[in-house]
Short mmCIF file of N, CA and C in Angstrom, two decimals:
data_model
loop_
_atom_site.label_atom_id
_atom_site.label_comp_id
_atom_site.label_asym_id
_atom_site.label_seq_id
_atom_site.Cartn_x
_atom_site.Cartn_y
_atom_site.Cartn_z
N MET A 28 152.20 97.91 52.05
CA MET A 28 153.45 97.44 52.61
C MET A 28 153.35 97.40 54.14
N LYS A 29 153.91 96.33 54.73
CA LYS A 29 153.86 96.19 56.19
C LYS A 29 154.74 97.23 56.87
N SER A 30 154.38 97.55 58.10
CA SER A 30 155.09 98.59 58.84
C SER A 30 155.56 98.06 60.20
N ILE A 31 156.71 98.56 60.65
CA ILE A 31 157.25 98.19 61.96
C ILE A 31 157.31 99.44 62.81
N THR A 32 156.84 99.35 64.05
CA THR A 32 156.82 100.52 64.94
C THR A 32 158.14 100.63 65.70
N ILE A 33 158.69 101.84 65.71
CA ILE A 33 159.91 102.12 66.46
C ILE A 33 159.59 103.26 67.42
N LYS A 34 159.72 102.95 68.73
CA LYS A 34 159.47 103.97 69.74
C LYS A 34 160.79 104.65 70.08
N GLY A 35 160.82 105.95 69.96
CA GLY A 35 162.05 106.69 70.20
C GLY A 35 161.88 107.78 71.24
N SER A 36 163.00 108.39 71.59
CA SER A 36 162.96 109.55 72.48
C SER A 36 163.85 110.64 71.89
N LYS A 37 163.46 111.88 72.07
CA LYS A 37 164.17 113.01 71.46
C LYS A 37 165.58 113.11 72.02
N ARG A 38 166.53 113.42 71.13
CA ARG A 38 167.91 113.64 71.56
C ARG A 38 168.08 115.13 71.87
N GLU A 39 168.50 115.40 73.08
CA GLU A 39 168.68 116.79 73.49
C GLU A 39 169.94 117.39 72.87
N SER A 40 171.03 116.61 72.88
CA SER A 40 172.27 117.11 72.26
C SER A 40 172.76 116.08 71.26
N VAL A 41 173.42 116.56 70.20
CA VAL A 41 173.81 115.66 69.10
C VAL A 41 175.33 115.56 68.93
N GLY A 42 176.08 115.96 69.94
CA GLY A 42 177.55 115.92 69.85
C GLY A 42 178.09 114.51 70.02
N LYS A 43 179.42 114.38 69.87
CA LYS A 43 180.08 113.07 69.96
C LYS A 43 179.93 112.44 71.33
N VAL A 44 180.05 113.24 72.39
CA VAL A 44 179.97 112.72 73.76
C VAL A 44 178.57 112.15 74.01
N ALA A 45 177.54 112.91 73.62
CA ALA A 45 176.15 112.46 73.82
C ALA A 45 175.87 111.21 73.00
N THR A 46 176.40 111.16 71.79
CA THR A 46 176.20 110.00 70.91
C THR A 46 176.85 108.76 71.50
N LYS A 47 178.06 108.92 72.03
CA LYS A 47 178.77 107.79 72.65
C LYS A 47 178.01 107.28 73.87
N ALA A 48 177.49 108.21 74.65
CA ALA A 48 176.70 107.83 75.84
C ALA A 48 175.46 107.03 75.43
N LEU A 49 174.83 107.45 74.34
CA LEU A 49 173.65 106.72 73.84
C LEU A 49 174.02 105.30 73.45
N ARG A 50 175.11 105.16 72.70
CA ARG A 50 175.54 103.82 72.23
C ARG A 50 175.90 102.92 73.41
N ASN A 51 176.53 103.52 74.45
CA ASN A 51 176.87 102.74 75.64
C ASN A 51 175.62 102.24 76.35
N ALA A 52 174.52 102.98 76.21
CA ALA A 52 173.24 102.59 76.83
C ALA A 52 172.42 101.70 75.88
N GLU A 53 173.09 101.18 74.84
CA GLU A 53 172.47 100.29 73.83
C GLU A 53 171.30 100.96 73.11
N LYS A 54 171.48 102.25 72.85
CA LYS A 54 170.51 103.01 72.05
C LYS A 54 171.19 103.45 70.76
N VAL A 55 170.39 103.62 69.72
CA VAL A 55 170.91 104.00 68.41
C VAL A 55 170.50 105.43 68.10
N PRO A 56 171.48 106.31 67.80
CA PRO A 56 171.12 107.67 67.38
C PRO A 56 170.51 107.64 65.97
N CYS A 57 169.42 108.37 65.79
CA CYS A 57 168.70 108.38 64.50
C CYS A 57 168.37 109.81 64.09
N VAL A 58 168.18 109.98 62.78
CA VAL A 58 167.72 111.26 62.25
C VAL A 58 166.58 110.98 61.27
N LEU A 59 165.52 111.78 61.38
CA LEU A 59 164.39 111.67 60.45
C LEU A 59 164.41 112.90 59.54
N TYR A 60 164.65 112.67 58.25
CA TYR A 60 164.70 113.75 57.26
C TYR A 60 163.40 113.80 56.47
N GLY A 61 163.22 114.86 55.72
CA GLY A 61 162.08 114.94 54.80
C GLY A 61 160.99 115.89 55.23
N GLY A 62 160.93 116.22 56.52
CA GLY A 62 159.91 117.15 57.01
C GLY A 62 160.43 118.58 56.92
N ASP A 63 159.84 119.48 57.71
CA ASP A 63 160.27 120.87 57.73
C ASP A 63 161.71 121.00 58.21
N LYS A 64 162.07 120.18 59.19
CA LYS A 64 163.45 120.18 59.69
C LYS A 64 163.81 118.76 60.11
N ALA A 65 165.11 118.48 60.18
CA ALA A 65 165.58 117.15 60.58
C ALA A 65 165.27 116.94 62.06
N LEU A 66 164.72 115.77 62.39
CA LEU A 66 164.39 115.43 63.78
C LEU A 66 165.38 114.41 64.29
N HIS A 67 166.05 114.73 65.42
CA HIS A 67 167.04 113.84 66.02
C HIS A 67 166.39 113.09 67.17
N PHE A 68 166.52 111.76 67.16
CA PHE A 68 165.97 110.94 68.23
C PHE A 68 166.82 109.70 68.41
N SER A 69 166.54 108.94 69.44
CA SER A 69 167.25 107.67 69.65
C SER A 69 166.22 106.59 69.94
N ALA A 70 166.61 105.34 69.68
CA ALA A 70 165.72 104.20 69.92
C ALA A 70 166.56 103.02 70.36
N ASP A 71 165.91 102.07 71.06
CA ASP A 71 166.62 100.87 71.51
C ASP A 71 167.14 100.09 70.32
N GLU A 72 168.35 99.55 70.47
CA GLU A 72 168.97 98.79 69.38
C GLU A 72 168.11 97.59 68.98
N THR A 73 167.46 96.97 69.96
CA THR A 73 166.65 95.77 69.69
C THR A 73 165.43 96.07 68.81
N SER A 74 164.96 97.32 68.81
CA SER A 74 163.76 97.64 68.01
C SER A 74 164.04 97.64 66.51
N PHE A 75 165.32 97.54 66.10
CA PHE A 75 165.66 97.56 64.67
C PHE A 75 165.81 96.16 64.07
N LYS A 76 165.79 95.12 64.91
CA LYS A 76 166.10 93.78 64.40
C LYS A 76 165.16 93.33 63.27
N ASP A 77 163.86 93.64 63.41
CA ASP A 77 162.90 93.22 62.37
C ASP A 77 162.94 94.12 61.14
N LEU A 78 163.54 95.29 61.26
CA LEU A 78 163.61 96.22 60.14
C LEU A 78 164.88 96.03 59.33
N VAL A 79 165.97 95.68 60.03
CA VAL A 79 167.30 95.62 59.39
C VAL A 79 167.71 94.21 59.01
N TYR A 80 167.60 93.27 59.95
CA TYR A 80 168.12 91.91 59.73
C TYR A 80 167.08 91.02 59.08
N THR A 81 166.63 91.40 57.90
CA THR A 81 165.61 90.63 57.18
C THR A 81 165.74 90.90 55.68
N PRO A 82 165.42 89.93 54.84
CA PRO A 82 165.42 90.19 53.40
C PRO A 82 164.19 90.98 52.96
N ASN A 83 163.16 91.04 53.83
CA ASN A 83 161.93 91.77 53.51
C ASN A 83 162.14 93.27 53.69
N VAL A 84 161.22 94.04 53.13
CA VAL A 84 161.30 95.49 53.24
C VAL A 84 160.04 95.99 53.94
N TYR A 85 160.24 96.88 54.89
CA TYR A 85 159.12 97.43 55.64
C TYR A 85 159.23 98.95 55.71
N THR A 86 158.10 99.59 55.94
CA THR A 86 158.14 101.00 56.30
C THR A 86 158.23 101.04 57.83
N ALA A 87 158.61 102.20 58.36
CA ALA A 87 158.72 102.33 59.81
C ALA A 87 157.71 103.35 60.31
N LYS A 88 157.08 103.03 61.43
CA LYS A 88 156.19 103.99 62.10
C LYS A 88 156.97 104.45 63.32
N ILE A 89 157.47 105.68 63.26
CA ILE A 89 158.30 106.21 64.34
C ILE A 89 157.43 107.01 65.29
N GLU A 90 157.53 106.65 66.58
CA GLU A 90 156.74 107.33 67.60
C GLU A 90 157.67 107.96 68.62
N PHE A 91 157.59 109.27 68.79
CA PHE A 91 158.26 109.93 69.91
C PHE A 91 157.64 111.29 70.17
N GLU A 92 157.66 111.66 71.46
CA GLU A 92 157.06 112.91 71.93
C GLU A 92 155.59 113.06 71.54
N GLY A 93 154.87 111.95 71.54
CA GLY A 93 153.44 111.98 71.24
C GLY A 93 153.10 112.10 69.77
N ASN A 94 154.12 112.15 68.91
CA ASN A 94 153.88 112.25 67.46
C ASN A 94 154.21 110.93 66.77
N LYS A 95 153.55 110.71 65.63
CA LYS A 95 153.82 109.51 64.83
C LYS A 95 154.23 109.95 63.43
N TYR A 96 155.28 109.33 62.92
CA TYR A 96 155.78 109.65 61.59
C TYR A 96 155.93 108.36 60.79
N ASN A 97 155.43 108.35 59.56
CA ASN A 97 155.68 107.22 58.66
C ASN A 97 156.97 107.52 57.91
N ALA A 98 157.84 106.51 57.82
CA ALA A 98 159.15 106.73 57.21
C ALA A 98 159.68 105.46 56.57
N ILE A 99 160.75 105.63 55.80
CA ILE A 99 161.48 104.47 55.27
C ILE A 99 162.92 104.59 55.73
N LEU A 100 163.58 103.46 55.84
CA LEU A 100 164.99 103.42 56.19
C LEU A 100 165.80 103.91 54.99
N LYS A 101 166.57 104.96 55.18
CA LYS A 101 167.33 105.53 54.06
C LYS A 101 168.79 105.12 54.09
N ASP A 102 169.38 105.11 55.30
CA ASP A 102 170.80 104.76 55.42
C ASP A 102 171.06 104.19 56.80
N ILE A 103 171.99 103.26 56.87
CA ILE A 103 172.35 102.66 58.16
C ILE A 103 173.85 102.46 58.21
N GLN A 104 174.45 102.76 59.34
CA GLN A 104 175.89 102.58 59.51
C GLN A 104 176.13 101.53 60.58
N PHE A 105 177.04 100.57 60.25
CA PHE A 105 177.39 99.51 61.19
C PHE A 105 178.82 99.69 61.66
N HIS A 106 179.12 99.19 62.85
CA HIS A 106 180.49 99.18 63.35
C HIS A 106 181.27 98.18 62.50
N PRO A 107 182.49 98.56 62.04
CA PRO A 107 183.22 97.67 61.11
C PRO A 107 183.64 96.33 61.73
N VAL A 108 183.75 96.25 63.05
CA VAL A 108 184.19 95.00 63.69
C VAL A 108 183.02 94.26 64.34
N SER A 109 182.28 94.96 65.20
CA SER A 109 181.23 94.28 65.98
C SER A 109 179.90 94.17 65.23
N ASP A 110 179.75 94.91 64.12
CA ASP A 110 178.50 94.92 63.34
C ASP A 110 177.32 95.51 64.10
N LYS A 111 177.58 96.21 65.20
CA LYS A 111 176.50 96.89 65.92
C LYS A 111 176.03 98.08 65.09
N ILE A 112 174.77 98.43 65.22
CA ILE A 112 174.23 99.58 64.49
C ILE A 112 174.74 100.86 65.15
N LEU A 113 175.40 101.71 64.36
CA LEU A 113 175.94 102.96 64.89
C LEU A 113 175.00 104.14 64.69
N HIS A 114 174.31 104.16 63.54
CA HIS A 114 173.49 105.33 63.21
C HIS A 114 172.47 104.94 62.15
N VAL A 115 171.28 105.52 62.24
CA VAL A 115 170.23 105.23 61.25
C VAL A 115 169.61 106.53 60.75
N ASP A 116 169.46 106.64 59.43
CA ASP A 116 168.76 107.78 58.83
C ASP A 116 167.43 107.29 58.26
N PHE A 117 166.38 108.01 58.57
CA PHE A 117 165.06 107.72 58.02
C PHE A 117 164.63 108.87 57.13
N TYR A 118 163.73 108.56 56.20
CA TYR A 118 163.16 109.60 55.34
C TYR A 118 161.64 109.55 55.54
N GLN A 119 161.07 110.69 55.89
CA GLN A 119 159.64 110.76 56.18
C GLN A 119 158.79 110.58 54.93
N LEU A 120 157.72 109.81 55.06
CA LEU A 120 156.80 109.56 53.95
C LEU A 120 155.58 110.48 54.05
N PHE A 121 155.16 110.95 52.89
CA PHE A 121 153.93 111.75 52.80
C PHE A 121 153.03 111.08 51.75
N ASP A 122 151.73 111.03 52.03
CA ASP A 122 150.79 110.32 51.16
C ASP A 122 150.83 110.78 49.71
N ASP A 123 151.13 112.08 49.49
CA ASP A 123 151.08 112.62 48.13
C ASP A 123 152.46 112.77 47.47
N LYS A 124 153.53 112.28 48.13
CA LYS A 124 154.88 112.41 47.57
C LYS A 124 155.42 111.06 47.15
N MET A 125 155.91 110.99 45.91
CA MET A 125 156.51 109.75 45.41
C MET A 125 157.80 109.46 46.20
N VAL A 126 158.08 108.18 46.35
CA VAL A 126 159.28 107.78 47.07
C VAL A 126 159.98 106.65 46.31
N THR A 127 161.30 106.58 46.42
CA THR A 127 162.08 105.52 45.76
C THR A 127 162.60 104.56 46.81
N MET A 128 162.46 103.27 46.53
CA MET A 128 162.86 102.26 47.51
C MET A 128 163.30 100.99 46.80
N ALA A 129 164.29 100.29 47.37
CA ALA A 129 164.73 99.00 46.82
C ALA A 129 163.78 97.92 47.35
N ILE A 130 163.11 97.24 46.42
CA ILE A 130 162.10 96.22 46.77
C ILE A 130 162.61 94.84 46.36
N PRO A 131 162.47 93.83 47.26
CA PRO A 131 162.95 92.49 46.90
C PRO A 131 162.13 91.84 45.78
N VAL A 132 162.79 91.01 45.00
CA VAL A 132 162.13 90.26 43.91
C VAL A 132 161.91 88.84 44.40
N LYS A 133 160.71 88.32 44.16
CA LYS A 133 160.38 86.95 44.57
C LYS A 133 160.10 86.14 43.31
N LEU A 134 160.83 85.05 43.12
CA LEU A 134 160.62 84.21 41.94
C LEU A 134 159.39 83.34 42.14
N LEU A 135 158.54 83.29 41.10
CA LEU A 135 157.30 82.51 41.17
C LEU A 135 157.32 81.44 40.08
N GLY A 136 156.86 80.25 40.43
CA GLY A 136 156.79 79.17 39.45
C GLY A 136 158.10 78.41 39.32
N THR A 137 158.09 77.43 38.42
CA THR A 137 159.29 76.62 38.16
C THR A 137 159.63 76.72 36.68
N ALA A 138 160.87 76.99 36.39
CA ALA A 138 161.30 77.14 35.00
C ALA A 138 161.50 75.77 34.36
N PRO A 139 160.92 75.54 33.15
CA PRO A 139 161.12 74.27 32.45
C PRO A 139 162.60 73.99 32.19
N GLY A 140 163.37 75.05 31.99
CA GLY A 140 164.80 74.89 31.73
C GLY A 140 165.55 74.25 32.89
N ILE A 141 165.08 74.48 34.12
CA ILE A 141 165.72 73.87 35.29
C ILE A 141 165.40 72.38 35.34
N ILE A 142 164.17 72.03 35.00
CA ILE A 142 163.76 70.62 34.97
C ILE A 142 164.61 69.86 33.96
N LYS A 143 164.97 70.53 32.85
CA LYS A 143 165.80 69.90 31.82
C LYS A 143 167.27 69.85 32.20
N GLY A 144 167.61 70.40 33.38
CA GLY A 144 169.01 70.33 33.84
C GLY A 144 169.76 71.64 33.79
N GLY A 145 169.10 72.72 33.40
CA GLY A 145 169.76 74.02 33.36
C GLY A 145 169.92 74.58 34.77
N SER A 146 170.73 75.63 34.91
CA SER A 146 170.91 76.25 36.22
C SER A 146 170.33 77.66 36.20
N LEU A 147 169.66 78.01 37.30
CA LEU A 147 169.01 79.32 37.41
C LEU A 147 170.01 80.32 37.96
N ARG A 148 170.07 81.47 37.32
CA ARG A 148 170.90 82.59 37.81
C ARG A 148 169.95 83.72 38.18
N PHE A 149 169.89 84.01 39.48
CA PHE A 149 169.01 85.06 40.01
C PHE A 149 169.88 86.31 40.16
N ALA A 150 169.92 87.11 39.10
CA ALA A 150 170.89 88.21 39.01
C ALA A 150 170.53 89.42 39.86
N ASN A 151 169.27 89.78 39.91
CA ASN A 151 168.86 90.99 40.65
C ASN A 151 167.80 90.65 41.68
N ARG A 152 168.22 90.57 42.93
CA ARG A 152 167.30 90.19 44.01
C ARG A 152 166.51 91.37 44.54
N LYS A 153 166.93 92.60 44.18
CA LYS A 153 166.18 93.81 44.56
C LYS A 153 166.15 94.75 43.37
N LEU A 154 165.05 95.47 43.22
CA LEU A 154 164.91 96.46 42.15
C LEU A 154 164.46 97.79 42.76
N ASN A 155 164.91 98.88 42.15
CA ASN A 155 164.53 100.21 42.62
C ASN A 155 163.15 100.58 42.07
N VAL A 156 162.25 100.88 42.98
CA VAL A 156 160.86 101.17 42.63
C VAL A 156 160.50 102.58 43.07
N ARG A 157 159.75 103.29 42.23
CA ARG A 157 159.27 104.64 42.58
C ARG A 157 157.74 104.60 42.58
N ALA A 158 157.15 105.02 43.71
CA ALA A 158 155.69 104.99 43.83
C ALA A 158 155.25 105.86 44.99
N LEU A 159 153.95 106.06 45.07
CA LEU A 159 153.37 106.69 46.26
C LEU A 159 153.47 105.67 47.40
N PRO A 160 153.63 106.11 48.66
CA PRO A 160 153.78 105.16 49.77
C PRO A 160 152.73 104.06 49.81
N LYS A 161 151.46 104.40 49.50
CA LYS A 161 150.39 103.39 49.56
C LYS A 161 150.53 102.32 48.46
N ASP A 162 151.27 102.62 47.40
CA ASP A 162 151.42 101.68 46.28
C ASP A 162 152.72 100.88 46.34
N LEU A 163 153.54 101.10 47.37
CA LEU A 163 154.80 100.34 47.47
C LEU A 163 154.48 98.87 47.75
N PRO A 164 155.00 97.96 46.92
CA PRO A 164 154.71 96.54 47.14
C PRO A 164 155.64 95.93 48.19
N ASP A 165 155.21 94.83 48.82
CA ASP A 165 156.08 94.10 49.76
C ASP A 165 157.19 93.40 48.99
N PHE A 166 156.86 92.95 47.77
CA PHE A 166 157.85 92.32 46.89
C PHE A 166 157.36 92.43 45.46
N ILE A 167 158.27 92.19 44.50
CA ILE A 167 157.91 92.17 43.08
C ILE A 167 157.93 90.71 42.65
N GLY A 168 156.80 90.23 42.17
CA GLY A 168 156.71 88.84 41.72
C GLY A 168 157.27 88.68 40.32
N ALA A 169 158.20 87.73 40.16
CA ALA A 169 158.80 87.46 38.85
C ALA A 169 158.49 86.03 38.45
N ASP A 170 157.61 85.88 37.45
CA ASP A 170 157.18 84.55 36.99
C ASP A 170 158.24 83.95 36.07
N ILE A 171 158.86 82.84 36.53
CA ILE A 171 159.91 82.20 35.72
C ILE A 171 159.42 80.92 35.05
N SER A 172 158.09 80.68 35.06
CA SER A 172 157.54 79.42 34.55
C SER A 172 157.64 79.26 33.03
N LYS A 173 158.10 80.31 32.31
CA LYS A 173 158.24 80.19 30.85
C LYS A 173 159.71 80.14 30.42
N LEU A 174 160.63 80.18 31.38
CA LEU A 174 162.06 80.22 31.03
C LEU A 174 162.61 78.84 30.69
N ASP A 175 163.07 78.70 29.46
CA ASP A 175 163.74 77.46 29.04
C ASP A 175 165.25 77.72 29.10
N ILE A 176 166.04 76.74 28.79
CA ILE A 176 167.50 76.92 28.81
C ILE A 176 167.87 78.02 27.81
N GLY A 177 168.62 79.00 28.28
CA GLY A 177 169.05 80.12 27.44
C GLY A 177 168.13 81.33 27.51
N ASP A 178 166.97 81.20 28.15
CA ASP A 178 166.02 82.32 28.24
C ASP A 178 166.37 83.26 29.40
N LYS A 179 165.95 84.53 29.23
CA LYS A 179 166.18 85.55 30.26
C LYS A 179 164.87 86.25 30.58
N LEU A 180 164.73 86.67 31.83
CA LEU A 180 163.57 87.46 32.26
C LEU A 180 164.07 88.88 32.51
N TYR A 181 163.56 89.81 31.69
CA TYR A 181 164.00 91.21 31.79
C TYR A 181 163.08 92.02 32.70
N VAL A 182 163.59 93.10 33.20
CA VAL A 182 162.86 93.98 34.10
C VAL A 182 161.59 94.55 33.46
N THR A 183 161.57 94.70 32.13
CA THR A 183 160.40 95.23 31.42
C THR A 183 159.19 94.30 31.55
N GLU A 184 159.44 93.01 31.81
CA GLU A 184 158.35 92.04 31.94
C GLU A 184 157.69 92.09 33.32
N LEU A 185 158.23 92.91 34.22
CA LEU A 185 157.69 92.99 35.58
C LEU A 185 156.95 94.30 35.83
N SER A 186 156.65 95.03 34.76
CA SER A 186 156.03 96.36 34.91
C SER A 186 154.67 96.28 35.59
N ASN A 187 154.32 97.35 36.26
CA ASN A 187 153.07 97.42 37.01
C ASN A 187 152.54 98.84 36.93
N LYS A 188 151.21 99.00 36.92
CA LYS A 188 150.62 100.35 36.79
C LYS A 188 150.78 101.18 38.07
N LYS A 189 150.88 100.51 39.22
CA LYS A 189 150.94 101.24 40.49
C LYS A 189 152.32 101.83 40.79
N TYR A 190 153.36 101.24 40.24
CA TYR A 190 154.71 101.73 40.50
C TYR A 190 155.57 101.62 39.24
N SER A 191 156.66 102.38 39.23
CA SER A 191 157.58 102.27 38.09
C SER A 191 158.92 101.74 38.58
N ILE A 192 159.52 100.85 37.80
CA ILE A 192 160.82 100.28 38.13
C ILE A 192 161.88 101.14 37.48
N LEU A 193 162.85 101.60 38.27
CA LEU A 193 163.84 102.55 37.79
C LEU A 193 165.08 101.90 37.16
N ASN A 194 165.24 100.59 37.31
CA ASN A 194 166.39 99.91 36.71
C ASN A 194 166.31 99.98 35.19
N PRO A 195 167.47 99.98 34.49
CA PRO A 195 167.45 100.03 33.02
C PRO A 195 166.62 98.88 32.43
N GLU A 196 166.00 99.14 31.26
CA GLU A 196 165.10 98.16 30.64
C GLU A 196 165.79 96.85 30.27
N ASN A 197 167.11 96.90 30.02
CA ASN A 197 167.82 95.68 29.63
C ASN A 197 168.36 94.90 30.84
N THR A 198 167.94 95.28 32.06
CA THR A 198 168.38 94.58 33.27
C THR A 198 167.77 93.18 33.30
N VAL A 199 168.63 92.17 33.48
CA VAL A 199 168.18 90.78 33.56
C VAL A 199 167.91 90.45 35.02
N VAL A 200 166.70 90.01 35.32
CA VAL A 200 166.33 89.64 36.68
C VAL A 200 166.73 88.20 36.96
N ALA A 201 166.42 87.32 36.02
CA ALA A 201 166.76 85.90 36.18
C ALA A 201 166.98 85.29 34.80
N GLN A 202 167.80 84.25 34.75
CA GLN A 202 168.01 83.53 33.49
C GLN A 202 168.34 82.08 33.78
N VAL A 203 168.03 81.22 32.81
CA VAL A 203 168.37 79.81 32.92
C VAL A 203 169.51 79.54 31.97
N ARG A 204 170.61 79.08 32.55
CA ARG A 204 171.80 78.81 31.72
C ARG A 204 172.05 77.31 31.64
N THR A 205 172.78 76.93 30.60
CA THR A 205 173.16 75.53 30.44
C THR A 205 174.16 75.19 31.53
N SER A 206 173.86 74.15 32.29
CA SER A 206 174.81 73.76 33.34
C SER A 206 175.93 72.94 32.70
N ARG A 207 177.05 72.84 33.38
CA ARG A 207 178.21 72.10 32.83
C ARG A 207 177.88 70.65 32.56
N ASN A 208 177.08 70.02 33.45
CA ASN A 208 176.72 68.61 33.28
C ASN A 208 175.92 68.39 32.00
N VAL A 209 174.97 69.30 31.73
CA VAL A 209 174.14 69.19 30.52
C VAL A 209 175.00 69.38 29.29
N ALA A 210 175.91 70.37 29.33
CA ALA A 210 176.79 70.63 28.21
C ALA A 210 177.71 69.44 27.94
N LYS A 211 178.23 68.83 29.01
CA LYS A 211 179.11 67.66 28.88
C LYS A 211 178.37 66.49 28.26
N ALA A 212 177.13 66.26 28.76
CA ALA A 212 176.31 65.14 28.26
C ALA A 212 176.02 65.33 26.77
N ALA A 213 175.72 66.57 26.36
CA ALA A 213 175.43 66.86 24.95
C ALA A 213 176.67 66.61 24.10
N THR A 214 177.83 67.02 24.58
CA THR A 214 179.09 66.81 23.83
C THR A 214 179.39 65.33 23.70
N THR A 215 179.16 64.56 24.76
CA THR A 215 179.39 63.11 24.73
C THR A 215 178.45 62.44 23.74
N GLU A 216 177.18 62.86 23.72
CA GLU A 216 176.20 62.30 22.78
C GLU A 216 176.60 62.60 21.34
N GLU A 217 177.06 63.85 21.08
CA GLU A 217 177.49 64.22 19.73
C GLU A 217 178.67 63.39 19.27
N ALA A 218 179.61 63.17 20.18
CA ALA A 218 180.79 62.38 19.87
C ALA A 218 180.40 60.95 19.54
N ALA A 219 179.43 60.39 20.30
CA ALA A 219 178.95 59.02 20.09
C ALA A 219 178.27 58.93 18.72
N GLU A 220 177.50 59.97 18.32
CA GLU A 220 176.82 59.99 17.02
C GLU A 220 177.83 59.99 15.89
N VAL A 221 178.91 60.76 16.04
CA VAL A 221 179.93 60.86 15.00
C VAL A 221 180.61 59.51 14.80
N LYS A 222 180.89 58.78 15.91
CA LYS A 222 181.56 57.48 15.84
C LYS A 222 180.73 56.46 15.09
N LYS A 223 179.40 56.57 15.19
CA LYS A 223 178.53 55.62 14.49
C LYS A 223 178.69 55.84 13.02
#
């Protein structure tokens, strides 16, 4: 999985006044959990754009005080009006510890049902995956090239040896449904056959 580097600086105080001062300086207060103790730091707001405002998923390489930490984004809080980032929580990654992360699903191929006039319903664009950090995929490939009208692609068909998908087995990732135009055309044809 690709990684984005975030350079931070240690937060000396974590009170409301210090936090407000950080935000006024266009810095985001952050906390890194998962290690021996929670680490409080801040980083420039602009350094989060490639991590937050994207459909892709990345791990973060956090650098501050001469140390480097591999982490994943665990939680993010936005301002309700301005949409500015208010606070970010990270969870530290360890090579030997399993981690759970929402991974985007990428549809591969073309469904025959769409060519016949059906409509594709992409129900689950992200799935929860549990794996060791080195086995986390950038995306989960979902082959829809066998889906005809009325067919569904279930999460069980996307299984992989390197990671496990935590969503229920009956979760539908994508399906091809009869579109209204196709249904109307079929009804009109049936009516014409009856009249003959």
